[in-house]
Amino acid sequence: MNYRHAYHAGNFADVVKHVVLTRLLEYLKQKDKAFRVIDTHAGIGRYDLSSTEAQKTGEWQGGIGRLVGANLDAKAATLLAPYLEAVRALNPDGGPDGGLKKYPGSPLIARHLLRKQDRLTAIELHPDDANRLKAVFASDFQARVIELDGWLALGAHLPPKEKRGLVLIDPPFEEAGEFDRLVDGLVKAHKRWPGGIYALWYPIKDRKAVIAFRKALKQTGIPKLLDIEFEIRPASSEPSLDGSGMLVVNPPFTLEGELRLLLPTLHRLLVVGRPADWSLRWLAGEAG
Ligand code: SAM
C-alpha cells in the first residue's frame, strides 16, 4: 500500500469525482428520510495543499485551483455551490480568487453535506490514514471511521440500516487487477443492496483496460449504469492519467441533466490539451 492521495488531492479527477458526489448527496437530501454514505476507500479527509507532497506535483493547481474564482454561468454556479462551499468551509480565510490552503477529501465533503439524521461510514485500510481520519472525526457521532479493507466492507456493511444512500468506491489503482476487483465488488454489493446508489471512480490511463471494464459492467446485467468520461488531454505515449471516469449505478433521475449542464463548464476549466472531451452514456438502462 504505497499510494498516497496527498500527492493528488484536489486534482482534476478529484474535482469531477467530488462534484458528482455532491450532486448525488443533494438529491438524497430532497427527502427527509435519513440516508447513509459509505466511503470504502476514504483517505485522510483533509489535505494540506502546502505539504511537500502537494507541492511536489502541483496537481491541485490544475484542478480545484482552476475552479476557485472562475467565472461560472448562473446554472453551473448553482450546481457547483455545494461542492465549492465544502471546499471553502475548510478555507475560512481564503479569498474568492483562491488562497486555498486545504482541500477536503470525500469523507469531509460528504460530512459537510449531511443533515443531522444522516450518517457516514468511512473505511480506510492504511493504518496511518485511518488514524488521521479518526482524528478528523473525533467525537463526531454522525461519522464513523473503520480501519478495514474496503472490498470486505462491501459485504459486511451492506445494506445500511437506513436502506437509503450512497456507496463511493474509490480505490487507488496501484495494483494490477483493480478493474476486476471493482466489477466483482460491485456485483457483490449490488446483490446485497440492489437499491443503493453506487459511484465508482476509475482512471483513464490504459484505454484497453477501460474498454474491457465497460464490457464487463454491461455483462453484469445490473440494470441502471450511467458512465461519465472526462478526458483532459489526448492519449499520452507514456502511461499517464489522461482522464478519469465515474460509473454511477442507480443514478437519480436528476443526475444526467445536471451533468450535461456541468461537464462542459468543468471541461472548459480543466482541459489541458486537445482533442480531449467528456461524455455521458448509459451502459445499461435509460437509453442503453
Ligand atoms: N476517496 C478519497 C477522496 O476522494 O478524498 C481518496 C481515496 S484514495 C484514491 C484511495 C485510498 O484507499 C487511499 O487512502 C488508500 O490508503 C486506501 N486503500 C488502499 N487499499 C484499500 C483497501 N483495500 N480498502 C480500503 N482502503 C484502501
mmCIF file of C-alpha atoms and ligand atoms in Angstrom:
data_model
loop_
_atom_site.group_PDB
_atom_site.id
_atom_site.type_symbol
_atom_site.label_atom_id
_atom_site.label_comp_id
_atom_site.label_asym_id
_atom_site.label_seq_id
_atom_site.Cartn_x
_atom_site.Cartn_y
_atom_site.Cartn_z
ATOM 1 C CA MET A 1 0.000 0.000 0.000
ATOM 2 C CA ASN A 2 2.196 2.786 -1.284
ATOM 3 C CA TYR A 3 -0.499 5.037 -2.704
ATOM 4 C CA ARG A 4 -0.691 8.437 -1.032
ATOM 5 C CA HIS A 5 -3.587 10.607 -2.070
ATOM 6 C CA ALA A 6 -1.804 13.688 -0.679
ATOM 7 C CA TYR A 7 0.093 13.941 -3.991
ATOM 8 C CA HIS A 8 -3.125 14.149 -5.974
ATOM 9 C CA ALA A 9 -5.697 15.784 -3.696
ATOM 10 C CA GLY A 10 -7.708 18.457 -5.471
ATOM 11 C CA ASN A 11 -6.559 17.468 -8.978
ATOM 12 C CA PHE A 12 -8.961 17.431 -11.944
ATOM 13 C CA ALA A 13 -10.042 13.864 -11.165
ATOM 14 C CA ASP A 14 -10.876 14.761 -7.562
ATOM 15 C CA VAL A 15 -12.862 17.756 -8.769
ATOM 16 C CA VAL A 16 -15.034 15.694 -11.131
ATOM 17 C CA LYS A 17 -15.458 12.886 -8.583
ATOM 18 C CA HIS A 18 -16.334 15.247 -5.747
ATOM 19 C CA VAL A 19 -18.735 17.305 -7.848
ATOM 20 C CA VAL A 20 -20.604 14.108 -8.771
ATOM 21 C CA LEU A 21 -20.579 13.112 -5.092
ATOM 22 C CA THR A 22 -22.150 16.412 -4.077
ATOM 23 C CA ARG A 23 -24.873 16.184 -6.744
ATOM 24 C CA LEU A 24 -25.785 12.682 -5.530
ATOM 25 C CA LEU A 25 -25.952 13.888 -1.935
ATOM 26 C CA GLU A 26 -28.040 16.914 -2.836
ATOM 27 C CA TYR A 27 -30.520 14.570 -4.461
ATOM 28 C CA LEU A 28 -30.669 12.332 -1.392
ATOM 29 C CA LYS A 29 -31.377 15.412 0.721
ATOM 30 C CA GLN A 30 -34.571 16.135 -1.181
ATOM 31 C CA LYS A 31 -36.406 13.700 1.107
ATOM 32 C CA ASP A 32 -36.352 13.986 4.907
ATOM 33 C CA LYS A 33 -35.706 10.296 5.356
ATOM 34 C CA ALA A 34 -32.207 9.591 6.681
ATOM 35 C CA PHE A 35 -29.501 8.232 4.404
ATOM 36 C CA ARG A 36 -26.035 6.773 4.829
ATOM 37 C CA VAL A 37 -22.854 7.381 2.870
ATOM 38 C CA ILE A 38 -20.347 4.538 2.801
ATOM 39 C CA ASP A 39 -16.927 5.607 1.559
ATOM 40 C CA THR A 40 -14.960 2.376 1.023
ATOM 41 C CA HIS A 41 -11.559 3.976 0.271
ATOM 42 C CA ALA A 42 -11.774 7.143 2.277
ATOM 43 C CA GLY A 43 -8.229 8.536 2.583
ATOM 44 C CA ILE A 44 -7.282 11.049 5.287
ATOM 45 C CA GLY A 45 -10.084 13.526 4.705
ATOM 46 C CA ARG A 46 -8.117 16.751 4.977
ATOM 47 C CA TYR A 47 -5.222 17.603 2.664
ATOM 48 C CA ASP A 48 -2.707 20.371 3.192
ATOM 49 C CA LEU A 49 -2.034 21.991 -0.178
ATOM 50 C CA SER A 50 1.275 23.404 1.055
ATOM 51 C CA SER A 51 2.586 19.952 2.035
ATOM 52 C CA THR A 52 5.710 18.580 0.384
ATOM 53 C CA GLU A 53 3.549 16.001 -1.411
ATOM 54 C CA ALA A 54 1.085 18.547 -2.834
ATOM 55 C CA GLN A 55 3.872 20.959 -3.763
ATOM 56 C CA LYS A 56 5.824 18.223 -5.493
ATOM 57 C CA THR A 57 3.133 17.509 -8.097
ATOM 58 C CA GLY A 58 1.218 20.791 -8.037
ATOM 59 C CA GLU A 59 -1.737 18.784 -9.329
ATOM 60 C CA TRP A 60 -4.310 20.742 -7.340
ATOM 61 C CA GLN A 61 -3.459 23.857 -9.311
ATOM 62 C CA GLY A 62 -4.784 22.144 -12.448
ATOM 63 C CA GLY A 63 -7.884 21.074 -10.540
ATOM 64 C CA ILE A 64 -9.567 22.970 -7.732
ATOM 65 C CA GLY A 65 -7.072 25.815 -8.330
ATOM 66 C CA ARG A 66 -8.765 26.483 -11.691
ATOM 67 C CA LEU A 67 -12.289 26.440 -10.257
ATOM 68 C CA VAL A 68 -11.974 28.772 -7.345
ATOM 69 C CA GLY A 69 -12.602 32.277 -8.555
ATOM 70 C CA ALA A 70 -13.558 31.135 -12.081
ATOM 71 C CA ASN A 71 -16.360 32.824 -13.992
ATOM 72 C CA LEU A 72 -19.345 30.493 -13.906
ATOM 73 C CA ASP A 73 -22.723 30.909 -15.516
ATOM 74 C CA ALA A 74 -25.645 31.033 -13.105
ATOM 75 C CA LYS A 75 -26.801 27.436 -13.609
ATOM 76 C CA ALA A 76 -23.328 25.952 -13.210
ATOM 77 C CA ALA A 77 -22.685 28.158 -10.182
ATOM 78 C CA THR A 78 -25.855 26.872 -8.514
ATOM 79 C CA LEU A 79 -24.997 23.234 -9.181
ATOM 80 C CA LEU A 80 -21.388 23.662 -8.055
ATOM 81 C CA ALA A 81 -22.282 25.611 -4.915
ATOM 82 C CA PRO A 82 -22.452 22.617 -2.513
ATOM 83 C CA TYR A 83 -19.011 21.448 -3.679
ATOM 84 C CA LEU A 84 -17.389 24.874 -3.563
ATOM 85 C CA GLU A 85 -18.939 25.551 -0.155
ATOM 86 C CA ALA A 86 -17.438 22.337 1.197
ATOM 87 C CA VAL A 87 -14.036 23.484 -0.084
ATOM 88 C CA ARG A 88 -14.475 26.983 1.339
ATOM 89 C CA ALA A 89 -15.575 25.588 4.706
ATOM 90 C CA LEU A 90 -12.069 24.209 5.078
ATOM 91 C CA ASN A 91 -10.542 27.515 3.960
ATOM 92 C CA PRO A 92 -12.334 30.122 6.001
ATOM 93 C CA ASP A 93 -9.595 32.706 5.383
ATOM 94 C CA GLY A 94 -9.266 32.070 1.626
ATOM 95 C CA GLY A 95 -10.321 34.920 -0.652
ATOM 96 C CA PRO A 96 -12.811 34.464 -3.525
ATOM 97 C CA ASP A 97 -9.936 34.362 -6.019
ATOM 98 C CA GLY A 98 -8.276 31.395 -4.384
ATOM 99 C CA GLY A 99 -5.998 31.463 -1.411
ATOM 100 C CA LEU A 100 -6.676 27.792 -0.804
ATOM 101 C CA LYS A 101 -4.649 26.131 1.904
ATOM 102 C CA LYS A 102 -6.510 22.892 2.341
ATOM 103 C CA TYR A 103 -8.595 20.524 0.287
ATOM 104 C CA PRO A 104 -11.340 18.253 1.643
ATOM 105 C CA GLY A 105 -11.359 14.592 0.693
ATOM 106 C CA SER A 106 -14.532 12.661 0.009
ATOM 107 C CA PRO A 107 -15.390 11.886 3.669
ATOM 108 C CA LEU A 108 -15.135 15.539 4.624
ATOM 109 C CA ILE A 109 -17.178 16.671 1.642
ATOM 110 C CA ALA A 110 -19.842 14.073 2.415
ATOM 111 C CA ARG A 111 -19.840 15.016 6.090
ATOM 112 C CA HIS A 112 -20.249 18.674 5.201
ATOM 113 C CA LEU A 113 -23.468 17.870 3.354
ATOM 114 C CA LEU A 114 -25.064 15.531 5.895
ATOM 115 C CA ARG A 115 -28.114 16.633 7.857
ATOM 116 C CA LYS A 116 -28.493 15.650 11.480
ATOM 117 C CA GLN A 117 -30.370 12.438 10.622
ATOM 118 C CA ASP A 118 -27.747 11.211 8.111
ATOM 119 C CA ARG A 119 -24.626 9.117 8.748
ATOM 120 C CA LEU A 120 -21.232 8.498 7.203
ATOM 121 C CA THR A 121 -19.212 5.295 7.392
ATOM 122 C CA ALA A 122 -15.660 5.879 6.185
ATOM 123 C CA ILE A 123 -13.469 2.838 5.546
ATOM 124 C CA GLU A 124 -9.704 3.092 5.153
ATOM 125 C CA LEU A 125 -7.202 0.247 5.158
ATOM 126 C CA HIS A 126 -3.956 2.143 5.676
ATOM 127 C CA PRO A 127 -3.487 2.318 9.473
ATOM 128 C CA ASP A 128 -1.894 5.800 9.491
ATOM 129 C CA ASP A 129 -4.539 7.204 7.184
ATOM 130 C CA ALA A 130 -7.340 5.586 9.166
ATOM 131 C CA ASN A 131 -5.933 7.122 12.363
ATOM 132 C CA ARG A 132 -5.704 10.547 10.802
ATOM 133 C CA LEU A 133 -9.275 10.304 9.611
ATOM 134 C CA LYS A 134 -10.388 9.115 13.044
ATOM 135 C CA ALA A 135 -8.787 12.243 14.493
ATOM 136 C CA VAL A 136 -10.681 14.428 11.978
ATOM 137 C CA PHE A 137 -13.993 12.942 13.101
ATOM 138 C CA ALA A 138 -13.156 12.530 16.794
ATOM 139 C CA SER A 139 -16.336 12.854 18.886
ATOM 140 C CA ASP A 140 -18.485 13.267 15.755
ATOM 141 C CA PHE A 141 -21.338 10.837 16.332
ATOM 142 C CA GLN A 142 -22.551 11.111 12.726
ATOM 143 C CA ALA A 143 -19.293 9.858 11.213
ATOM 144 C CA ARG A 144 -17.692 6.506 11.909
ATOM 145 C CA VAL A 145 -14.219 5.603 10.656
ATOM 146 C CA ILE A 146 -13.299 1.937 10.361
ATOM 147 C CA GLU A 147 -9.840 0.565 9.590
ATOM 148 C CA LEU A 148 -10.808 -2.191 7.212
ATOM 149 C CA ASP A 149 -10.410 -3.494 3.676
ATOM 150 C CA GLY A 150 -12.974 -1.547 1.658
ATOM 151 C CA TRP A 151 -13.747 -4.578 -0.505
ATOM 152 C CA LEU A 152 -14.761 -6.502 2.614
ATOM 153 C CA ALA A 153 -16.911 -3.598 3.721
ATOM 154 C CA LEU A 154 -18.996 -4.056 0.581
ATOM 155 C CA GLY A 155 -20.079 -7.366 2.068
ATOM 156 C CA ALA A 156 -20.123 -6.598 5.760
ATOM 157 C CA HIS A 157 -21.719 -3.141 5.772
ATOM 158 C CA LEU A 158 -24.449 -3.500 3.169
ATOM 159 C CA PRO A 159 -27.261 -2.788 3.217
ATOM 160 C CA PRO A 160 -27.105 0.015 5.760
ATOM 161 C CA LYS A 161 -29.947 0.151 8.224
ATOM 162 C CA GLU A 162 -31.275 3.379 6.667
ATOM 163 C CA LYS A 163 -31.829 1.459 3.369
ATOM 164 C CA ARG A 164 -31.132 4.736 1.553
ATOM 165 C CA GLY A 165 -27.872 6.174 0.462
ATOM 166 C CA LEU A 166 -24.695 6.052 -1.481
ATOM 167 C CA VAL A 167 -21.571 3.912 -1.668
ATOM 168 C CA LEU A 168 -18.458 5.628 -3.013
ATOM 169 C CA ILE A 169 -15.810 3.186 -4.247
ATOM 170 C CA ASP A 170 -12.566 4.999 -4.977
ATOM 171 C CA PRO A 171 -9.651 2.537 -4.961
ATOM 172 C CA PRO A 172 -6.053 3.626 -5.560
ATOM 173 C CA PHE A 173 -5.429 1.583 -8.744
ATOM 174 C CA GLU A 174 -1.882 0.872 -7.629
ATOM 175 C CA GLU A 175 -2.116 -2.887 -8.098
ATOM 176 C CA ALA A 176 -2.977 -4.949 -11.148
ATOM 177 C CA GLY A 177 -6.497 -6.307 -11.203
ATOM 178 C CA GLU A 178 -8.213 -3.245 -9.704
ATOM 179 C CA PHE A 179 -10.750 -3.029 -12.562
ATOM 180 C CA ASP A 180 -11.702 -6.677 -11.946
ATOM 181 C CA ARG A 181 -11.991 -6.047 -8.198
ATOM 182 C CA LEU A 182 -14.237 -3.092 -8.961
ATOM 183 C CA VAL A 183 -16.603 -5.189 -11.075
ATOM 184 C CA ASP A 184 -16.605 -8.099 -8.604
ATOM 185 C CA GLY A 185 -17.087 -5.732 -5.662
ATOM 186 C CA LEU A 186 -19.986 -4.021 -7.383
ATOM 187 C CA VAL A 187 -21.701 -7.307 -8.242
ATOM 188 C CA LYS A 188 -21.362 -8.493 -4.642
ATOM 189 C CA ALA A 189 -22.586 -5.186 -3.228
ATOM 190 C CA HIS A 190 -25.470 -4.885 -5.672
ATOM 191 C CA LYS A 191 -26.709 -8.361 -4.724
ATOM 192 C CA ARG A 192 -26.807 -7.337 -1.073
ATOM 193 C CA TRP A 193 -28.299 -3.922 -1.734
ATOM 194 C CA PRO A 194 -29.813 -3.542 -5.223
ATOM 195 C CA GLY A 195 -31.465 -0.211 -4.380
ATOM 196 C CA GLY A 196 -28.343 1.665 -3.283
ATOM 197 C CA ILE A 197 -26.640 4.325 -5.347
ATOM 198 C CA TYR A 198 -23.047 3.400 -6.164
ATOM 199 C CA ALA A 199 -20.369 5.718 -7.526
ATOM 200 C CA LEU A 200 -17.192 4.043 -8.791
ATOM 201 C CA TRP A 201 -14.132 6.029 -9.742
ATOM 202 C CA TYR A 202 -11.673 4.770 -12.366
ATOM 203 C CA PRO A 203 -8.622 6.151 -14.188
ATOM 204 C CA ILE A 204 -8.432 6.711 -17.929
ATOM 205 C CA LYS A 205 -4.839 5.729 -18.492
ATOM 206 C CA ASP A 206 -4.910 2.305 -20.102
ATOM 207 C CA ARG A 207 -7.700 2.602 -22.693
ATOM 208 C CA LYS A 208 -7.897 -1.126 -23.392
ATOM 209 C CA ALA A 209 -8.481 -1.766 -19.703
ATOM 210 C CA VAL A 210 -11.260 0.852 -19.684
ATOM 211 C CA ILE A 211 -12.992 -0.751 -22.695
ATOM 212 C CA ALA A 212 -12.774 -4.180 -21.032
ATOM 213 C CA PHE A 213 -14.118 -2.701 -17.774
ATOM 214 C CA ARG A 214 -17.164 -1.229 -19.527
ATOM 215 C CA LYS A 215 -17.810 -4.505 -21.322
ATOM 216 C CA ALA A 216 -17.618 -6.406 -18.029
ATOM 217 C CA LEU A 217 -20.004 -3.922 -16.412
ATOM 218 C CA LYS A 218 -22.554 -4.430 -19.192
ATOM 219 C CA GLN A 219 -22.259 -8.182 -18.734
ATOM 220 C CA THR A 220 -23.160 -7.965 -15.038
ATOM 221 C CA GLY A 221 -26.778 -7.363 -16.003
ATOM 222 C CA ILE A 222 -27.044 -4.577 -13.403
ATOM 223 C CA PRO A 223 -29.893 -2.548 -14.864
ATOM 224 C CA LYS A 224 -29.012 1.140 -14.447
ATOM 225 C CA LEU A 225 -25.469 2.227 -15.237
ATOM 226 C CA LEU A 226 -24.519 5.780 -16.165
ATOM 227 C CA ASP A 227 -20.898 6.242 -17.242
ATOM 228 C CA ILE A 228 -19.091 9.577 -17.086
ATOM 229 C CA GLU A 229 -15.898 10.002 -19.065
ATOM 230 C CA PHE A 230 -13.762 13.088 -18.607
ATOM 231 C CA GLU A 231 -10.556 13.447 -20.600
ATOM 232 C CA ILE A 232 -8.189 16.356 -20.116
ATOM 233 C CA ARG A 233 -5.699 15.514 -22.881
ATOM 234 C CA PRO A 234 -5.236 13.123 -25.804
ATOM 235 C CA ALA A 235 -3.782 9.695 -25.053
ATOM 236 C CA SER A 236 -0.172 10.098 -23.909
ATOM 237 C CA SER A 237 2.591 7.884 -25.270
ATOM 238 C CA GLU A 238 3.747 7.162 -21.698
ATOM 239 C CA PRO A 239 1.072 5.921 -19.283
ATOM 240 C CA SER A 240 -0.381 8.941 -17.506
ATOM 241 C CA LEU A 241 -3.718 9.989 -16.103
ATOM 242 C CA ASP A 242 -5.256 11.476 -19.253
ATOM 243 C CA GLY A 243 -8.730 11.436 -17.845
ATOM 244 C CA SER A 244 -10.961 9.880 -15.285
ATOM 245 C CA GLY A 245 -14.264 8.139 -15.243
ATOM 246 C CA MET A 246 -17.119 7.596 -12.869
ATOM 247 C CA LEU A 247 -19.698 4.914 -13.108
ATOM 248 C CA VAL A 248 -22.933 5.632 -11.274
ATOM 249 C CA VAL A 249 -25.303 2.779 -10.539
ATOM 250 C CA ASN A 250 -28.943 3.711 -9.904
ATOM 251 C CA PRO A 251 -28.310 7.392 -10.636
ATOM 252 C CA PRO A 252 -31.046 9.772 -9.513
ATOM 253 C CA PHE A 253 -33.182 10.907 -12.446
ATOM 254 C CA THR A 254 -31.777 14.416 -11.973
ATOM 255 C CA LEU A 255 -28.132 13.464 -12.452
ATOM 256 C CA GLU A 256 -27.857 13.160 -16.215
ATOM 257 C CA GLY A 257 -29.398 16.580 -16.853
ATOM 258 C CA GLU A 258 -27.245 18.208 -14.187
ATOM 259 C CA LEU A 259 -24.096 16.681 -15.619
ATOM 260 C CA ARG A 260 -24.996 17.767 -19.143
ATOM 261 C CA LEU A 261 -25.000 21.304 -17.767
ATOM 262 C CA LEU A 262 -21.931 20.966 -15.586
ATOM 263 C CA LEU A 263 -19.478 18.891 -17.578
ATOM 264 C CA PRO A 264 -18.952 21.438 -20.399
ATOM 265 C CA THR A 265 -18.079 24.084 -17.794
ATOM 266 C CA LEU A 266 -15.764 21.764 -15.873
ATOM 267 C CA HIS A 267 -14.163 20.653 -19.101
ATOM 268 C CA ARG A 268 -13.563 24.215 -20.291
ATOM 269 C CA LEU A 269 -11.816 24.961 -16.997
ATOM 270 C CA LEU A 270 -9.835 21.743 -16.594
ATOM 271 C CA VAL A 271 -8.800 20.673 -20.102
ATOM 272 C CA VAL A 272 -5.042 20.621 -20.701
ATOM 273 C CA GLY A 273 -4.636 19.596 -24.345
ATOM 274 C CA ARG A 274 -6.945 18.878 -27.272
ATOM 275 C CA PRO A 275 -8.519 16.805 -28.681
ATOM 276 C CA ALA A 276 -9.990 15.735 -25.363
ATOM 277 C CA ASP A 277 -13.628 15.521 -24.488
ATOM 278 C CA TRP A 278 -16.188 14.473 -21.948
ATOM 279 C CA SER A 279 -19.064 12.079 -22.496
ATOM 280 C CA LEU A 280 -22.005 10.669 -20.642
ATOM 281 C CA ARG A 281 -23.502 7.381 -21.678
ATOM 282 C CA TRP A 282 -25.816 4.736 -20.346
ATOM 283 C CA LEU A 283 -24.098 1.358 -20.274
ATOM 284 C CA ALA A 284 -27.429 -0.105 -19.192
ATOM 285 C CA GLY A 285 -30.893 1.297 -18.609
ATOM 286 C CA GLU A 286 -32.460 4.553 -19.860
ATOM 287 C CA ALA A 287 -31.023 4.982 -23.355
ATOM 288 C CA GLY A 288 -28.969 1.761 -23.144
HETATM 289 N N1 SAM B 1 -11.853 8.766 -1.632
HETATM 290 C C1 SAM B 1 -10.777 9.679 -1.264
HETATM 291 C C2 SAM B 1 -11.164 11.073 -1.666
HETATM 292 O O1 SAM B 1 -11.880 11.233 -2.675
HETATM 293 O O2 SAM B 1 -10.775 12.021 -0.976
HETATM 294 C C3 SAM B 1 -9.469 9.302 -1.890
HETATM 295 C C4 SAM B 1 -9.101 7.874 -1.741
HETATM 296 S S1 SAM B 1 -7.574 7.402 -2.437
HETATM 297 C C5 SAM B 1 -7.853 7.453 -4.158
HETATM 298 C C6 SAM B 1 -7.568 5.671 -2.090
HETATM 299 C C7 SAM B 1 -7.417 5.345 -0.613
HETATM 300 O O3 SAM B 1 -7.679 3.950 -0.448
HETATM 301 C C8 SAM B 1 -6.032 5.569 -0.017
HETATM 302 O O4 SAM B 1 -6.156 6.367 1.120
HETATM 303 C C9 SAM B 1 -5.541 4.164 0.355
HETATM 304 O O5 SAM B 1 -4.770 4.149 1.549
HETATM 305 C C10 SAM B 1 -6.829 3.436 0.555
HETATM 306 N N2 SAM B 1 -6.811 1.986 0.346
HETATM 307 C C11 SAM B 1 -5.999 1.224 -0.421
HETATM 308 N N3 SAM B 1 -6.430 -0.055 -0.446
HETATM 309 C C12 SAM B 1 -7.550 -0.103 0.328
HETATM 310 C C13 SAM B 1 -8.466 -1.123 0.669
HETATM 311 N N4 SAM B 1 -8.332 -2.378 0.203
HETATM 312 N N5 SAM B 1 -9.512 -0.811 1.457
HETATM 313 C C14 SAM B 1 -9.684 0.452 1.924
HETATM 314 N N6 SAM B 1 -8.848 1.463 1.643
HETATM 315 C C15 SAM B 1 -7.797 1.204 0.841
#
